[in-house]
Amino acid sequence: MDAAPNCAICNAPPYPECPCESERLMVAVKQAEHRAMDARLDEIRDWVISHARQHILNAFERLGASRKQAHATYLNSLPNYAVYMQYSGHPPIHPIYITQLQQQISEAHAELKRGIDADWRASVLRYPEVLDYFYSLVSLRLPDEHSPRVAEPPFAAAGYVDRGYDHSRLGKEKKKKRRESSVAPNGMREVLAQRLRGPPPVPTPPVQAGGFSRPPGPYYH
Ligand SMILES: [Zn+2]
């Protein structure tokens, strides 16, 4: 006797398998994932962005500081620069020296500006690498399989008795199944699990959001 239940969604007989259950499961998974993950992913994203931005700004400022230092050193090395500054741009020297010096100062300022622009461009182009780095510091982990909270989830609190998953019994069932494989090719549990995974040819949308795949567990540090 085949005691496999009918489709829980459309009540079709168990064979051939219909795709309702696996489709509904994927919808439910997506909804649960939104509930469990969205706020955390937002929090992670904010953390990564703020650290990446801070790092980029700090690195840019360091580049700028050494560039400005080199600029100042260069200006001070120019002939007549000290006296030019001392007289606020009107030193008692021949105008031809003043014109020449002003041109050198102007070129040096333009060079500094080009350098700062190049530093900024190079800094901003490092965002992908820096974002990868800070994302790599975020860990998402699955709980220990032997944890009581995994083996015996407290759903009894929801109003019915649920003994959770008895792993020792599962192991025995597997062994038994292997022994009796010629008699009963598929245990009911396996058939139903397969139904919830969905038959291979049925396309289900990939569980993705924002263009990147998410880790399966809601746990993170
Ligand atoms: Zn169905």
Short mmCIF file of C-alpha atoms and ligand atoms in Angstrom, two decimals:
data_model
loop_
_atom_site.label_atom_id
_atom_site.label_comp_id
_atom_site.label_asym_id
_atom_site.label_seq_id
_atom_site.Cartn_x
_atom_site.Cartn_y
_atom_site.Cartn_z
CA MET A 1 0.00 0.00 0.00
CA ASP A 2 1.27 3.43 -0.90
CA ALA A 3 0.46 5.72 1.98
CA ALA A 4 2.11 8.82 0.52
CA PRO A 5 -0.17 11.82 1.09
CA ASN A 6 -1.76 13.80 -1.69
CA CYS A 7 -0.36 17.18 -2.66
CA ALA A 8 -0.99 19.48 0.28
CA ILE A 9 -1.77 22.40 -2.02
CA CYS A 10 -3.95 21.04 -4.83
CA ASN A 11 -4.82 17.60 -3.42
CA ALA A 12 -3.54 15.82 -6.55
CA PRO A 13 -2.55 12.19 -6.00
CA PRO A 14 1.08 11.67 -4.96
CA TYR A 15 2.15 10.31 -8.37
CA PRO A 16 3.15 11.81 -10.65
CA GLU A 17 4.60 14.51 -8.45
CA CYS A 18 3.18 17.96 -8.98
CA PRO A 19 5.31 21.05 -8.42
CA CYS A 20 2.95 22.89 -6.00
CA GLU A 21 4.71 21.97 -2.78
CA SER A 22 8.23 22.79 -3.91
CA GLU A 23 7.02 26.05 -5.44
CA ARG A 24 5.21 27.07 -2.28
CA LEU A 25 8.24 26.07 -0.26
CA MET A 26 10.46 28.39 -2.26
CA VAL A 27 7.99 31.24 -1.74
CA ALA A 28 7.89 30.52 1.99
CA VAL A 29 11.68 30.35 2.12
CA LYS A 30 11.96 33.71 0.41
CA GLN A 31 9.50 35.28 2.81
CA ALA A 32 11.25 33.77 5.84
CA GLU A 33 14.57 34.94 4.47
CA HIS A 34 13.27 38.48 4.19
CA ARG A 35 12.01 38.36 7.77
CA ALA A 36 15.21 36.85 9.13
CA MET A 37 17.84 38.56 7.01
CA ASP A 38 16.81 41.91 5.62
CA ALA A 39 17.44 43.98 8.74
CA ARG A 40 20.73 42.19 9.37
CA LEU A 41 21.89 42.61 5.80
CA ASP A 42 21.05 46.30 6.02
CA GLU A 43 23.07 46.54 9.20
CA ILE A 44 26.02 44.70 7.62
CA ARG A 45 25.83 46.87 4.50
CA ASP A 46 25.86 50.08 6.56
CA TRP A 47 28.81 48.84 8.59
CA VAL A 48 30.79 47.82 5.50
CA ILE A 49 30.06 51.08 3.68
CA SER A 50 31.02 53.29 6.61
CA HIS A 51 34.30 51.43 7.20
CA ALA A 52 35.19 51.32 3.52
CA ARG A 53 34.44 55.02 3.14
CA GLN A 54 36.50 55.89 6.22
CA HIS A 55 39.42 53.83 4.96
CA ILE A 56 39.31 55.42 1.49
CA LEU A 57 39.15 58.93 2.99
CA ASN A 58 42.03 58.24 5.39
CA ALA A 59 44.20 56.83 2.62
CA PHE A 60 43.36 59.78 0.37
CA GLU A 61 44.24 62.25 3.11
CA ARG A 62 47.58 60.54 3.70
CA LEU A 63 48.37 60.77 -0.02
CA GLY A 64 47.31 64.42 -0.02
CA ALA A 65 49.43 65.25 3.02
CA SER A 66 52.63 63.90 1.48
CA ARG A 67 51.77 65.56 -1.81
CA LYS A 68 51.26 68.93 -0.10
CA GLN A 69 54.48 68.44 1.81
CA ALA A 70 56.37 67.85 -1.46
CA HIS A 71 54.65 70.87 -2.98
CA ALA A 72 55.73 73.12 -0.09
CA THR A 73 59.28 71.78 -0.27
CA TYR A 74 59.40 72.52 -3.98
CA LEU A 75 58.09 76.09 -3.55
CA ASN A 76 60.64 76.79 -0.85
CA SER A 77 63.39 75.59 -3.17
CA LEU A 78 62.49 78.16 -5.84
CA PRO A 79 64.86 81.16 -6.14
CA ASN A 80 63.39 84.32 -4.53
CA TYR A 81 60.41 82.45 -3.10
CA ALA A 82 61.23 83.38 0.51
CA VAL A 83 61.56 87.08 -0.23
CA TYR A 84 58.48 86.94 -2.45
CA MET A 85 56.43 85.58 0.46
CA GLN A 86 58.07 87.93 2.92
CA TYR A 87 56.89 90.93 0.87
CA SER A 88 53.45 89.42 0.22
CA GLY A 89 54.03 89.12 -3.52
CA HIS A 90 55.71 92.53 -3.95
CA PRO A 91 59.39 91.93 -3.26
CA PRO A 92 61.99 94.59 -4.13
CA ILE A 93 63.50 92.55 -6.96
CA HIS A 94 63.53 92.91 -10.72
CA PRO A 95 60.04 92.31 -12.21
CA ILE A 96 61.38 89.66 -14.57
CA TYR A 97 62.23 87.47 -11.54
CA ILE A 98 58.79 88.08 -10.11
CA THR A 99 57.10 87.07 -13.36
CA GLN A 100 59.24 83.97 -13.62
CA LEU A 101 58.57 83.00 -10.03
CA GLN A 102 54.84 83.56 -10.35
CA GLN A 103 54.79 81.28 -13.38
CA GLN A 104 56.65 78.57 -11.45
CA ILE A 105 54.24 78.92 -8.51
CA SER A 106 51.25 78.74 -10.83
CA GLU A 107 52.60 75.60 -12.53
CA ALA A 108 53.32 74.02 -9.16
CA HIS A 109 49.75 74.71 -8.00
CA ALA A 110 48.34 73.20 -11.19
CA GLU A 111 50.56 70.15 -10.71
CA LEU A 112 49.37 69.80 -7.13
CA LYS A 113 45.75 69.97 -8.27
CA ARG A 114 46.34 67.32 -10.95
CA GLY A 115 48.01 65.12 -8.35
CA ILE A 116 45.14 65.50 -5.89
CA ASP A 117 42.63 64.66 -8.62
CA ALA A 118 44.64 61.57 -9.57
CA ASP A 119 44.89 60.50 -5.92
CA TRP A 120 41.15 60.85 -5.49
CA ARG A 121 40.39 58.92 -8.68
CA ALA A 122 42.76 56.13 -7.64
CA SER A 123 41.26 56.07 -4.13
CA VAL A 124 37.69 55.80 -5.37
CA LEU A 125 38.62 53.05 -7.84
CA ARG A 126 39.78 50.96 -4.87
CA TYR A 127 36.23 50.68 -3.49
CA PRO A 128 35.57 47.15 -4.85
CA GLU A 129 38.71 45.79 -3.18
CA VAL A 130 38.07 47.65 0.08
CA LEU A 131 34.40 46.59 0.17
CA ASP A 132 35.45 42.97 -0.39
CA TYR A 133 37.86 43.26 2.49
CA PHE A 134 35.34 44.59 4.99
CA TYR A 135 32.66 42.12 3.83
CA SER A 136 35.21 39.35 4.41
CA LEU A 137 35.40 40.39 8.07
CA VAL A 138 31.69 39.70 8.54
CA SER A 139 31.08 36.08 9.44
CA LEU A 140 27.82 34.22 9.02
CA ARG A 141 27.77 30.86 10.68
CA LEU A 142 25.40 27.94 11.00
CA PRO A 143 24.69 26.64 14.49
CA ASP A 144 26.19 23.41 15.77
CA GLU A 145 24.08 20.42 14.64
CA HIS A 146 24.35 18.96 18.14
CA SER A 147 23.07 22.07 19.82
CA PRO A 148 19.85 21.29 21.75
CA ARG A 149 18.22 24.28 20.13
CA VAL A 150 18.77 22.64 16.73
CA ALA A 151 17.96 19.06 17.71
CA GLU A 152 14.90 20.01 19.74
CA PRO A 153 13.48 23.32 18.59
CA PRO A 154 11.04 24.70 21.15
CA PHE A 155 7.96 24.64 18.97
CA ALA A 156 5.97 23.12 21.82
CA ALA A 157 5.64 26.71 22.93
CA ALA A 158 3.43 27.22 19.88
CA GLY A 159 0.77 25.01 21.42
CA TYR A 160 1.58 21.49 20.29
CA VAL A 161 4.14 18.91 21.22
CA ASP A 162 7.04 18.71 18.79
CA ARG A 163 9.87 16.46 19.78
CA GLY A 164 12.16 17.89 17.18
CA TYR A 165 14.47 15.83 15.08
CA ASP A 166 15.71 12.63 16.63
CA HIS A 167 19.05 12.15 14.92
CA SER A 168 19.73 8.74 16.43
CA ARG A 169 16.44 7.49 15.02
CA LEU A 170 17.27 9.03 11.65
CA GLY A 171 20.54 7.13 11.56
CA LYS A 172 18.77 3.82 12.29
CA GLU A 173 16.22 4.51 9.58
CA LYS A 174 18.98 5.09 7.09
CA LYS A 175 20.69 1.82 7.96
CA LYS A 176 17.41 -0.04 7.85
CA LYS A 177 16.61 1.51 4.49
CA ARG A 178 19.88 0.34 3.03
CA ARG A 179 19.17 -3.21 4.21
CA GLU A 180 15.68 -3.24 2.82
CA SER A 181 16.46 -1.29 -0.31
CA SER A 182 15.37 -4.09 -2.62
CA VAL A 183 12.01 -4.33 -0.84
CA ALA A 184 11.22 -0.65 -0.34
CA PRO A 185 13.21 1.57 -2.70
CA ASN A 186 11.97 4.78 -1.09
CA GLY A 187 11.06 5.43 2.49
CA MET A 188 8.06 7.68 2.85
CA ARG A 189 10.20 10.27 4.58
CA GLU A 190 12.61 10.36 1.69
CA VAL A 191 9.83 10.60 -0.89
CA LEU A 192 8.27 13.53 0.94
CA ALA A 193 11.63 15.21 1.43
CA GLN A 194 12.22 14.86 -2.28
CA ARG A 195 8.83 16.42 -2.98
CA LEU A 196 9.74 19.41 -0.85
CA ARG A 197 13.09 19.75 -2.56
CA GLY A 198 11.18 19.68 -5.80
CA PRO A 199 11.58 17.43 -8.80
CA PRO A 200 14.69 18.35 -10.80
CA PRO A 201 12.97 19.50 -14.01
CA VAL A 202 10.75 22.05 -12.26
CA PRO A 203 12.43 25.44 -12.47
CA THR A 204 12.34 27.38 -9.24
CA PRO A 205 13.69 30.90 -8.95
CA PRO A 206 17.10 31.05 -7.32
CA VAL A 207 16.97 32.34 -3.78
CA GLN A 208 18.75 35.56 -4.32
CA ALA A 209 18.37 39.18 -3.42
CA GLY A 210 20.25 42.20 -4.57
CA GLY A 211 22.25 40.21 -7.07
CA PHE A 212 24.30 38.19 -4.63
CA SER A 213 23.52 34.85 -3.06
CA ARG A 214 22.95 34.75 0.62
CA PRO A 215 24.35 32.30 3.10
CA PRO A 216 21.74 29.78 4.20
CA GLY A 217 21.68 30.62 7.87
CA PRO A 218 20.37 33.66 9.68
CA TYR A 219 23.22 33.57 12.16
CA TYR A 220 26.01 36.03 11.98
CA HIS A 221 28.46 37.83 14.21
ZN ZN B 1 -0.25 20.08 -6.30
#
